[in-house]
Amino acid sequence: MTLFAPLAVDRLGGAILAAQTPRTPAGGPAIPPLSYSCVMHAEVVQDTPGKCPICSMTLVPVRLALVYSCTIHSDITRLQPGRCPRCGRDLIRVTKAVTFTCPVHKKVDVMDPGRCPICKRTLVEKYSIRPHGDHNPKHGGSFFMASNNWHLEVTHPADSVFRLYIYNEYSKPFSPPGLAASIVEHRDPAGKVLPVSIPFKKTTRGYYEARMPGAALPSTIAAKIRFEPNDKDYRFDFIFVDYSREPVARPSR
């Protein structure tokens, strides 16, 4: 009998991802079942064929699996928890698409297992990253998906310091031209909401930083972010009960 873990719920985007982790029953590894997704809106996933509720395009079949990967080396794929063999970071759970390819003829990329049509070798699993397959914080902060399908993370690594990271739909870091972001509210230790206007400024390290003296733990802030010059402002609320901690890179064994 084929065994799968329960459906995973994407708490950030609000959609249910039909991604399942293959277990290995007697007789060989299980194969994730077919789901159906939109080529334009990857967050749309359902277990039956149909049309995209956003753009009305025909959904295409895809096999999705919950696997473990590295926040830095996204090509690493494991079926069990562990550490990245390159940097030693703890692997995180992500959703990847599963297809089958030939060990020799890489252009062979099909939905079902079988044999290579060119050399007859047994096809092997291929795991590919997909949009919105990774909603894990990269720097120990709070991670959100915006309605424009980009992502952001805000961290509080030290006293008075707040950092903003922007990611694309593949959760890869980038800096949108014209981005404007500011802390607009702060709750003091007595619980009073104080309006502020403290901009996040871009640093040479790729993230944006704002400094707010006197921000004691727990820190509760609200930020408004405009991703593009003609875009609207998006509001995000953050609560930090402790300082954010970067994932630990350890020598791999």
Backbone as JSON, one array per atom type, in Angstrom:
{
  "sequence": "MTLFAPLAVDRLGGAILAAQTPRTPAGGPAIPPLSYSCVMHAEVVQDTPGKCPICSMTLVPVRLALVYSCTIHSDITRLQPGRCPRCGRDLIRVTKAVTFTCPVHKKVDVMDPGRCPICKRTLVEKYSIRPHGDHNPKHGGSFFMASNNWHLEVTHPADSVFRLYIYNEYSKPFSPPGLAASIVEHRDPAGKVLPVSIPFKKTTRGYYEARMPGAALPSTIAAKIRFEPNDKDYRFDFIFVDYSREPVARPSR",
  "N": [[0.85, -1.19, 0.0], [0.51, 2.25, -0.75], [1.96, 4.81, 1.08], [1.52, 8.01, 2.53], [2.44, 11.18, 3.93], [0.33, 13.52, 5.74], [-1.58, 16.17, 4.11], [0.08, 19.28, 3.52], [-0.26, 22.43, 4.99], [-0.05, 25.65, 3.79], [0.59, 28.17, 5.72], [1.21, 30.78, 5.28], [0.52, 31.73, 2.71], [-2.05, 30.87, 2.69], [-3.11, 28.87, 1.15], [-3.83, 25.42, 0.42], [-1.37, 23.13, -0.03], [-0.89, 20.49, -2.22], [1.15, 18.68, -1.46], [3.1, 15.91, -0.75], [4.95, 13.8, 1.37], [6.97, 11.27, 0.24], [6.95, 8.05, 1.6], [8.71, 5.0, 2.38], [7.54, 2.15, 1.7], [7.48, -1.49, 1.92], [8.83, -2.88, -0.98], [9.68, -0.71, -2.42], [10.23, 2.84, -3.09], [7.57, 5.21, -2.6], [5.55, 7.09, -4.91], [4.82, 10.5, -5.35], [1.41, 11.56, -5.68], [-0.44, 12.71, -8.59], [-0.99, 16.16, -8.84], [-2.62, 19.27, -9.65], [-1.72, 22.27, -11.17], [-1.37, 25.84, -11.76], [0.38, 27.32, -14.46], [1.01, 29.96, -14.38], [0.27, 30.86, -11.89], [1.57, 29.61, -9.37], [0.83, 29.16, -6.78], [-1.67, 28.15, -6.85], [-2.98, 25.11, -6.39], [-4.47, 21.99, -6.84], [-6.26, 18.85, -6.4], [-7.56, 17.82, -8.56], [-8.18, 17.97, -12.13], [-8.71, 21.1, -13.91], [-9.61, 24.59, -14.17], [-7.63, 27.53, -13.66], [-8.48, 29.51, -10.9], [-7.78, 32.15, -10.89], [-6.73, 33.11, -13.38], [-7.94, 31.56, -15.29], [-6.6, 29.75, -16.89], [-5.83, 26.45, -18.15], [-5.19, 23.98, -15.77], [-2.11, 22.27, -15.12], [-0.61, 18.98, -14.87], [1.28, 17.98, -12.0], [3.74, 16.61, -9.86], [4.13, 16.76, -6.44], [6.27, 16.99, -3.64], [6.98, 16.92, -0.16], [10.04, 17.68, 1.04], [13.43, 17.76, 2.32], [15.65, 20.47, 2.4], [18.42, 22.75, 1.82], [18.81, 26.07, 3.1], [20.62, 27.66, 1.8], [21.89, 26.12, -0.23], [19.97, 25.18, -2.5], [19.73, 23.09, -4.25], [20.19, 20.78, -2.92], [18.61, 17.87, -1.85], [16.8, 15.92, 0.38], [15.1, 13.11, 1.82], [14.76, 12.84, 4.48], [15.19, 14.51, 7.7], [18.2, 16.39, 8.42], [21.59, 17.5, 7.97], [23.07, 19.97, 5.86], [25.28, 18.78, 3.4], [27.23, 20.46, 2.48], [27.43, 22.98, 3.83], [26.68, 22.5, 6.42], [24.39, 23.49, 7.67], [21.19, 23.06, 9.28], [18.79, 21.13, 7.59], [15.81, 22.25, 5.98], [12.21, 22.0, 5.68], [10.68, 21.81, 2.57], [8.66, 22.35, -0.41], [8.96, 20.55, -3.35], [8.97, 19.94, -6.91], [8.49, 16.82, -8.52], [9.95, 14.93, -11.0], [10.95, 12.58, -13.58], [14.04, 11.46, -14.79], [16.71, 10.62, -17.09], [19.79, 9.09, -16.12], [21.86, 9.58, -17.88], [20.9, 10.87, -20.25], [19.9, 13.85, -19.94], [17.97, 15.44, -21.02], [15.68, 14.04, -21.07], [12.76, 14.21, -19.36], [10.2, 13.46, -17.56], [6.81, 12.81, -16.34], [6.26, 10.35, -15.18], [7.62, 7.3, -13.77], [9.92, 5.0, -15.33], [11.59, 3.78, -18.24], [14.43, 5.09, -19.99], [13.79, 6.48, -23.16], [15.81, 6.54, -24.98], [18.22, 5.16, -24.19], [17.32, 3.13, -22.6], [17.86, 2.93, -19.9], [16.95, 2.78, -16.4], [14.79, 5.29, -15.25], [15.42, 8.03, -13.01], [14.51, 9.81, -9.97], [13.95, 13.33, -10.13], [14.31, 16.34, -8.5], [12.9, 19.5, -8.34], [13.06, 22.97, -7.61], [10.26, 25.11, -6.87], [7.98, 27.84, -7.49], [7.0, 29.47, -4.51], [7.48, 27.28, -2.96], [9.01, 27.31, -0.73], [8.69, 28.68, 2.29], [10.19, 29.39, 4.48], [11.84, 31.14, 7.14], [14.93, 32.8, 6.52], [16.83, 34.03, 8.02], [16.25, 33.8, 10.68], [14.02, 35.33, 11.31], [10.71, 36.83, 10.94], [8.62, 35.64, 8.43], [6.9, 36.48, 5.46], [4.46, 36.26, 2.8], [3.77, 38.51, 0.3], [0.94, 40.1, -1.34], [1.65, 40.47, -3.96], [3.05, 38.3, -4.66], [5.76, 38.27, -4.01], [8.19, 37.91, -1.34], [8.96, 38.59, 2.1], [11.15, 39.18, 4.88], [11.55, 40.1, 8.21], [13.9, 40.88, 10.67], [15.16, 41.03, 14.06], [17.96, 41.49, 15.14], [19.57, 42.6, 17.14], [19.8, 44.95, 19.9], [17.76, 47.71, 19.22], [18.01, 47.39, 16.46], [16.67, 46.59, 13.32], [16.09, 44.5, 10.54], [15.41, 44.15, 7.07], [14.6, 41.82, 4.63], [14.2, 40.99, 1.22], [12.58, 38.77, -1.0], [12.2, 36.84, -4.04], [9.63, 35.0, -5.9], [10.69, 32.48, -5.74], [11.87, 32.45, -3.34], [14.4, 33.58, -3.34], [16.94, 35.93, -2.62], [16.59, 39.4, -3.47], [16.68, 42.83, -4.69], [14.16, 44.94, -5.15], [13.79, 47.47, -7.62], [13.24, 50.78, -6.6], [12.1, 50.19, -4.15], [10.5, 51.06, -1.1], [10.48, 51.38, 2.35], [9.36, 51.53, 5.72], [9.4, 51.68, 9.31], [6.44, 52.16, 10.97], [4.93, 52.09, 13.26], [5.28, 51.52, 16.76], [5.12, 49.57, 19.68], [5.19, 50.42, 23.0], [6.76, 49.34, 26.18], [4.6, 49.51, 27.99], [2.45, 48.96, 26.47], [1.38, 50.89, 24.86], [0.64, 52.23, 21.67], [2.83, 53.75, 19.52], [3.18, 56.17, 17.05], [5.64, 56.23, 14.51], [8.3, 57.1, 12.22], [10.5, 55.6, 10.64], [12.85, 54.96, 8.34], [13.77, 52.05, 6.41], [16.98, 51.48, 5.35], [18.98, 50.73, 2.52], [21.68, 48.42, 2.61], [25.16, 47.59, 2.05], [25.27, 44.9, 2.16], [23.07, 43.76, 1.07], [20.64, 43.59, 2.43], [18.05, 45.59, 4.09], [18.12, 48.12, 6.56], [16.91, 49.37, 9.67], [17.1, 51.59, 12.4], [16.04, 51.87, 15.66], [16.23, 53.43, 18.46], [15.9, 52.42, 21.85], [14.09, 50.35, 21.58], [12.86, 47.97, 23.31], [12.83, 44.51, 24.3], [9.8, 42.62, 24.86], [9.58, 43.36, 21.35], [7.29, 45.11, 19.42], [6.32, 45.92, 16.29], [5.15, 47.79, 13.42], [5.34, 47.77, 9.92], [5.43, 49.54, 6.83], [5.51, 48.8, 3.45], [6.51, 49.49, 0.18], [6.82, 47.94, -2.77], [7.38, 48.6, -5.43], [7.72, 51.62, -7.44], [5.15, 52.59, -8.34], [3.42, 51.09, -6.92], [1.14, 50.04, -4.28], [1.15, 50.73, -0.7], [2.03, 48.18, 1.54], [1.08, 46.78, 4.61], [2.68, 45.3, 7.41], [2.84, 43.42, 10.38], [4.87, 42.83, 13.22], [6.1, 40.81, 15.87], [8.53, 40.47, 18.27], [9.81, 38.4, 20.58], [12.25, 37.73, 21.39], [15.7, 38.18, 20.45], [16.54, 37.88, 16.99], [18.05, 35.03, 15.51], [20.66, 33.94, 13.45], [20.71, 31.1, 11.2], [22.77, 28.34, 12.06], [25.87, 27.65, 10.67], [27.69, 24.79, 10.34], [30.67, 22.79, 10.4], [30.46, 20.14, 8.1], [30.19, 16.62, 8.49]],
  "CA": [[0.0, 0.0, 0.0], [1.26, 3.49, -0.81], [1.77, 5.6, 2.28], [1.94, 9.39, 2.4], [2.16, 12.05, 5.07], [-0.86, 14.36, 5.51], [-1.42, 17.37, 3.33], [0.73, 20.38, 4.2], [-0.99, 23.68, 4.85], [0.78, 26.83, 3.69], [-0.06, 29.15, 6.6], [1.52, 32.14, 4.87], [-0.28, 32.11, 1.56], [-3.43, 30.51, 2.93], [-3.55, 27.82, 0.24], [-3.43, 24.07, 0.79], [-0.48, 22.57, -1.03], [-1.07, 19.04, -2.32], [2.49, 18.12, -1.45], [3.15, 14.8, 0.18], [6.28, 13.23, 1.53], [6.97, 9.84, -0.02], [7.58, 7.12, 2.54], [9.27, 3.87, 1.66], [6.99, 0.88, 2.12], [8.14, -2.64, 1.31], [8.61, -2.94, -2.41], [10.25, 0.44, -3.11], [9.73, 4.16, -2.68], [6.3, 5.66, -3.14], [5.61, 8.22, -5.84], [3.76, 11.46, -5.04], [0.32, 11.52, -6.65], [-0.57, 13.87, -9.46], [-1.78, 17.32, -8.5], [-2.8, 20.14, -10.82], [-1.31, 23.62, -10.8], [-1.37, 26.83, -12.83], [1.74, 27.68, -14.86], [1.19, 31.38, -14.08], [0.0, 31.09, -10.47], [1.99, 28.35, -8.76], [0.19, 28.97, -5.49], [-2.91, 27.43, -7.1], [-2.74, 23.67, -6.49], [-5.62, 21.2, -6.44], [-6.04, 17.44, -6.68], [-8.32, 17.42, -9.74], [-7.98, 18.89, -13.26], [-9.66, 22.21, -13.96], [-9.12, 25.89, -14.61], [-7.11, 28.39, -12.6], [-9.51, 30.47, -10.46], [-7.28, 33.52, -11.03], [-6.57, 33.52, -14.79], [-8.74, 30.64, -16.11], [-5.78, 28.84, -17.69], [-5.97, 25.04, -17.8], [-4.17, 23.5, -14.84], [-1.25, 21.22, -15.66], [-0.26, 18.01, -13.84], [2.56, 18.12, -11.32], [3.91, 15.79, -8.65], [4.75, 17.59, -5.41], [6.7, 16.24, -2.47], [7.62, 17.63, 0.94], [11.37, 17.13, 1.22], [14.3, 18.61, 3.13], [16.65, 21.12, 1.57], [19.26, 23.74, 2.52], [18.43, 27.45, 2.83], [21.63, 28.24, 0.91], [22.12, 25.23, -1.37], [18.62, 24.67, -2.75], [19.77, 21.87, -5.07], [20.27, 19.64, -2.01], [17.3, 17.29, -1.55], [16.82, 14.71, 1.19], [13.77, 12.71, 2.26], [14.75, 12.84, 5.94], [15.91, 15.65, 8.27], [19.64, 16.22, 8.53], [22.39, 18.69, 7.77], [23.58, 20.16, 4.5], [26.62, 18.22, 3.28], [28.19, 21.49, 2.06], [27.65, 24.06, 4.8], [26.38, 22.03, 7.76], [23.15, 24.03, 8.22], [20.08, 22.13, 9.38], [17.91, 21.14, 6.43], [14.46, 22.72, 6.25], [11.21, 21.31, 4.87], [10.19, 22.6, 1.44], [7.93, 21.62, -1.44], [9.62, 20.49, -4.65], [8.31, 19.16, -7.95], [9.18, 15.56, -8.8], [9.84, 14.33, -12.33], [11.88, 11.46, -13.75], [15.01, 11.74, -15.84], [17.73, 9.59, -17.36], [21.1, 9.45, -15.57], [22.77, 9.98, -18.97], [20.24, 11.79, -21.18], [19.22, 14.76, -19.03], [16.83, 16.09, -21.68], [14.5, 13.24, -20.75], [12.18, 14.75, -18.14], [8.81, 13.04, -17.71], [6.05, 12.78, -15.1], [6.1, 9.0, -14.64], [8.82, 6.46, -13.81], [9.99, 4.07, -16.47], [12.92, 3.64, -18.82], [14.82, 6.12, -20.95], [13.46, 6.08, -24.53], [17.02, 6.54, -25.82], [19.18, 4.12, -23.81], [16.6, 2.11, -21.84], [18.19, 2.92, -18.48], [15.85, 3.11, -15.5], [14.75, 6.7, -14.91], [15.6, 8.35, -11.6], [13.79, 11.0, -9.55], [14.55, 14.65, -10.24], [13.59, 17.29, -7.64], [13.07, 20.87, -8.82], [12.42, 24.0, -6.79], [9.11, 25.69, -7.54], [7.54, 29.06, -6.83], [6.27, 29.36, -3.25], [7.74, 26.0, -2.33], [9.81, 27.5, 0.49], [8.28, 29.84, 3.07], [10.94, 29.33, 5.73], [12.75, 32.27, 7.4], [16.33, 32.54, 6.16], [17.72, 34.7, 8.96], [15.71, 33.7, 12.02], [13.01, 36.35, 11.56], [9.32, 36.54, 10.58], [8.57, 35.53, 6.97], [5.56, 36.69, 4.92], [4.27, 36.39, 1.37], [2.94, 39.66, -0.03], [-0.07, 39.78, -2.35], [2.26, 40.51, -5.29], [3.78, 37.02, -4.77], [7.09, 38.33, -3.46], [8.26, 37.55, 0.06], [9.82, 39.44, 2.91], [11.49, 38.72, 6.22], [12.09, 41.13, 9.09], [14.6, 40.32, 11.84], [15.55, 41.94, 15.15], [19.15, 40.77, 15.58], [20.24, 43.22, 18.29], [19.1, 46.1, 20.48], [17.47, 48.86, 18.36], [18.29, 47.09, 15.06], [15.71, 45.79, 12.57], [16.55, 44.28, 9.18], [14.4, 43.72, 6.11], [15.09, 41.05, 3.49], [13.19, 40.8, 0.19], [12.81, 37.56, -1.8], [11.26, 36.65, -5.14], [8.69, 33.91, -5.7], [11.46, 31.28, -5.43], [12.52, 32.74, -2.06], [15.77, 33.99, -3.57], [17.05, 37.35, -2.27], [16.81, 40.42, -4.5], [16.32, 44.18, -4.27], [13.3, 45.55, -6.16], [14.05, 48.9, -7.87], [12.22, 51.68, -6.09], [11.5, 49.75, -2.9], [10.48, 52.02, 0.01], [9.96, 50.7, 3.53], [9.58, 52.26, 6.98], [8.66, 51.31, 10.52], [5.44, 53.23, 11.16], [4.37, 52.01, 14.61], [6.04, 50.76, 17.76], [4.38, 49.45, 20.94], [6.14, 50.56, 24.11], [6.57, 48.28, 27.19], [3.31, 49.63, 28.65], [1.42, 48.56, 25.53], [0.89, 52.03, 24.09], [1.09, 52.27, 20.29], [3.44, 55.04, 19.21], [3.5, 56.35, 15.63], [7.02, 56.6, 14.2], [8.62, 57.08, 10.8], [11.92, 55.24, 10.59], [13.02, 54.24, 7.07], [14.76, 51.01, 6.19], [17.97, 51.92, 4.36], [19.7, 49.62, 1.89], [23.07, 48.27, 3.02], [26.02, 46.94, 1.05], [25.14, 43.45, 2.33], [21.89, 43.29, 0.36], [19.41, 43.77, 3.2], [17.73, 46.96, 4.47], [18.22, 48.21, 8.02], [16.34, 50.52, 10.38], [17.53, 51.65, 13.8], [15.04, 52.52, 16.52], [16.74, 53.4, 19.82], [14.93, 52.21, 22.93], [13.14, 49.27, 21.28], [13.16, 46.9, 24.25], [12.08, 43.26, 24.15], [9.44, 42.22, 23.5], [9.4, 44.47, 20.42], [6.15, 45.0, 18.52], [6.41, 47.01, 15.32], [4.43, 47.68, 12.16], [6.1, 48.34, 8.81], [4.77, 49.7, 5.55], [6.48, 48.51, 2.39], [6.1, 49.65, -1.21], [7.82, 47.16, -3.5], [7.69, 49.27, -6.68], [7.34, 53.03, -7.33], [3.73, 52.84, -8.56], [2.66, 50.1, -6.17], [0.56, 50.54, -3.04], [1.84, 50.35, 0.53], [1.57, 46.99, 2.24], [1.39, 46.84, 6.04], [3.02, 44.04, 8.04], [3.05, 43.56, 11.82], [5.87, 41.89, 13.71], [6.32, 40.72, 17.31], [9.77, 39.79, 18.59], [9.95, 38.14, 22.01], [13.68, 37.55, 21.61], [16.46, 38.62, 19.29], [16.61, 36.91, 15.9], [19.33, 34.33, 15.42], [20.97, 33.37, 12.14], [20.96, 29.65, 11.2], [24.17, 28.03, 12.35], [26.63, 26.86, 9.7], [28.65, 23.96, 11.06], [31.41, 21.89, 9.51], [29.77, 18.86, 7.89], [31.04, 15.44, 8.73]],
  "C": [[0.89, 1.24, 0.0], [0.94, 4.35, 0.39], [2.27, 7.02, 2.06], [1.66, 10.12, 3.7], [0.95, 12.91, 4.75], [-0.53, 15.56, 4.64], [-0.77, 18.45, 4.17], [-0.06, 21.66, 3.95], [-0.01, 24.84, 4.84], [0.12, 27.94, 4.5], [0.2, 30.58, 6.14], [0.65, 32.58, 3.7], [-1.74, 31.76, 1.73], [-3.93, 29.38, 2.06], [-3.09, 26.47, 0.77], [-2.59, 23.5, -0.34], [-0.65, 21.06, -1.05], [0.29, 18.39, -2.41], [2.55, 17.05, -0.39], [4.55, 14.22, 0.2], [6.24, 11.74, 1.27], [7.61, 9.09, 1.14], [8.02, 5.9, 1.75], [8.68, 2.57, 2.2], [7.77, -0.26, 1.48], [7.81, -2.68, -0.17], [9.12, -1.72, -3.14], [9.61, 1.74, -2.69], [8.4, 4.5, -3.34], [6.52, 6.86, -4.05], [4.51, 9.2, -5.46], [2.65, 11.41, -6.09], [0.31, 12.77, -7.52], [-1.44, 14.93, -8.79], [-1.87, 18.18, -9.75], [-2.57, 21.58, -10.4], [-1.33, 24.53, -12.02], [0.07, 27.21, -13.16], [2.03, 29.15, -14.55], [1.03, 31.68, -12.59], [0.3, 29.79, -9.72], [1.37, 28.11, -7.41], [-1.15, 28.25, -5.62], [-2.57, 25.96, -7.31], [-4.0, 22.96, -6.03], [-5.43, 19.76, -6.9], [-6.87, 16.92, -7.85], [-8.05, 18.4, -10.87], [-9.01, 20.01, -13.21], [-9.0, 23.46, -14.49], [-8.6, 26.68, -13.41], [-8.19, 29.39, -12.19], [-9.08, 31.92, -10.61], [-7.29, 33.97, -12.49], [-7.31, 32.63, -15.77], [-7.91, 29.77, -17.06], [-6.0, 27.41, -17.22], [-4.84, 24.61, -16.87], [-3.4, 22.35, -15.45], [-0.86, 20.25, -14.54], [1.13, 18.26, -13.28], [2.58, 17.15, -10.15], [4.69, 16.61, -7.64], [5.09, 16.74, -4.19], [7.27, 17.19, -1.43], [8.96, 16.94, 1.23], [12.18, 18.09, 2.09], [15.4, 19.16, 2.24], [17.39, 22.16, 2.4], [18.8, 25.14, 2.14], [19.38, 28.12, 1.86], [21.78, 27.42, -0.36], [20.81, 24.51, -1.7], [18.59, 23.44, -3.64], [19.9, 20.61, -4.21], [18.85, 19.16, -1.69], [17.49, 16.0, -0.76], [15.39, 14.38, 1.61], [13.64, 12.71, 3.78], [15.49, 14.08, 6.46], [17.4, 15.34, 8.36], [20.33, 17.55, 8.36], [22.89, 18.75, 6.34], [24.99, 19.62, 4.41], [27.67, 19.25, 2.87], [28.48, 22.51, 3.15], [27.31, 23.65, 6.23], [25.12, 22.61, 8.38], [22.1, 22.92, 8.31], [19.2, 22.26, 8.14], [16.51, 21.56, 6.86], [13.49, 22.01, 5.3], [10.65, 22.25, 3.81], [9.37, 21.71, 0.52], [8.7, 21.69, -2.75], [8.79, 19.65, -5.62], [9.16, 17.94, -8.27], [8.89, 15.14, -10.24], [10.86, 13.21, -12.41], [12.75, 11.72, -14.97], [15.99, 10.6, -16.0], [19.05, 10.01, -16.75], [22.07, 9.96, -16.62], [22.14, 11.06, -19.85], [19.33, 12.74, -20.38], [18.03, 15.46, -19.69], [15.54, 15.29, -21.47], [13.98, 13.7, -19.4], [10.67, 14.52, -18.22], [8.14, 12.9, -16.33], [6.05, 11.42, -14.42], [7.41, 8.22, -14.7], [8.77, 5.51, -15.0], [11.42, 3.94, -16.94], [13.17, 4.74, -19.84], [14.48, 5.66, -22.36], [14.68, 6.01, -25.44], [17.92, 5.35, -25.5], [18.59, 3.0, -22.96], [17.03, 1.99, -20.38], [16.95, 3.26, -17.65], [15.91, 4.6, -15.13], [14.86, 6.9, -13.4], [14.84, 9.63, -11.27], [14.63, 12.26, -9.75], [13.7, 15.62, -9.43], [13.92, 18.71, -8.08], [12.38, 21.85, -7.87], [11.26, 24.6, -7.58], [8.68, 26.95, -6.8], [6.72, 28.75, -5.58], [6.42, 27.99, -2.6], [8.5, 26.12, -1.02], [9.38, 28.8, 1.16], [8.95, 29.81, 4.44], [11.77, 30.6, 5.92], [14.18, 31.87, 7.08], [17.31, 33.08, 7.21], [17.14, 34.73, 10.38], [14.64, 34.71, 12.35], [11.6, 35.88, 11.26], [9.18, 36.67, 9.07], [7.12, 35.65, 6.5], [5.59, 36.64, 3.4], [3.35, 37.57, 1.13], [1.97, 39.28, -1.14], [0.47, 39.88, -3.77], [3.14, 39.29, -5.56], [5.26, 37.11, -4.42], [7.03, 38.02, -1.97], [9.15, 38.53, 0.81], [10.05, 38.78, 4.26], [12.04, 39.91, 7.0], [12.7, 40.45, 10.31], [14.91, 41.44, 12.83], [16.79, 41.33, 15.79], [19.83, 41.33, 16.82], [19.41, 44.41, 18.76], [18.99, 47.23, 19.45], [17.6, 48.58, 16.86], [17.2, 46.2, 14.47], [16.2, 45.68, 11.12], [15.43, 43.71, 8.31], [15.08, 43.03, 4.94], [13.93, 40.85, 2.52], [13.58, 39.59, -0.66], [11.8, 37.51, -2.95], [10.38, 35.44, -4.89], [9.39, 32.57, -5.43], [12.2, 31.41, -4.1], [14.01, 33.0, -2.2], [15.88, 35.49, -3.3], [17.24, 38.24, -3.49], [16.34, 41.76, -3.97], [15.47, 44.82, -5.35], [13.66, 47.02, -6.37], [12.9, 49.74, -7.32], [11.57, 51.24, -4.8], [11.6, 50.85, -1.84], [9.82, 51.35, 1.2], [10.3, 51.5, 4.77], [8.85, 51.55, 8.11], [7.72, 52.46, 10.83], [4.79, 53.21, 12.54], [5.27, 51.18, 15.49], [5.22, 50.73, 19.04], [5.39, 49.49, 22.09], [5.87, 49.48, 25.17], [5.24, 48.33, 27.91], [2.15, 49.26, 27.73], [0.86, 49.69, 24.69], [1.48, 52.03, 22.69], [1.58, 53.67, 19.96], [3.71, 55.14, 17.73], [4.94, 56.82, 15.46], [7.18, 56.63, 12.68], [10.12, 56.87, 10.66], [12.16, 54.41, 9.34], [14.02, 53.1, 7.18], [15.7, 51.49, 5.08], [18.76, 50.73, 3.83], [21.15, 49.61, 2.33], [23.86, 47.6, 1.9], [25.93, 45.42, 1.14], [23.85, 42.9, 1.73], [20.59, 43.44, 1.11], [19.21, 45.26, 3.5], [17.69, 47.02, 6.0], [17.6, 49.49, 8.54], [16.79, 50.44, 11.83], [16.54, 52.48, 14.61], [15.51, 52.42, 17.96], [15.61, 53.22, 20.84], [13.91, 51.13, 22.66], [13.48, 48.06, 22.14], [12.32, 45.66, 23.95], [10.98, 43.17, 25.2], [9.16, 43.43, 22.62], [8.22, 44.18, 19.5], [6.19, 46.19, 17.58], [5.46, 46.73, 14.16], [5.27, 48.37, 11.09], [5.19, 48.48, 7.6], [5.82, 49.61, 4.46], [5.83, 48.72, 1.04], [7.19, 49.0, -2.05], [8.27, 47.84, -4.79], [7.15, 50.69, -6.63], [5.85, 53.3, -7.45], [2.83, 51.86, -7.82], [2.03, 50.77, -4.95], [1.43, 50.16, -1.86], [1.19, 49.11, 1.13], [1.98, 47.11, 3.7], [1.64, 45.43, 6.57], [3.31, 44.31, 9.52], [3.98, 42.46, 12.32], [5.96, 41.97, 15.23], [7.59, 39.91, 17.54], [9.86, 39.63, 20.11], [11.4, 37.92, 22.39], [14.4, 38.05, 20.37], [16.53, 37.49, 18.26], [18.01, 36.3, 15.83], [19.5, 33.72, 14.04], [21.11, 31.85, 12.25], [22.46, 29.37, 11.33], [24.76, 27.18, 11.22], [27.72, 26.11, 10.45], [29.43, 23.12, 10.07], [30.68, 20.58, 9.35], [30.75, 17.73, 8.04], [31.15, 14.6, 7.48]]
}
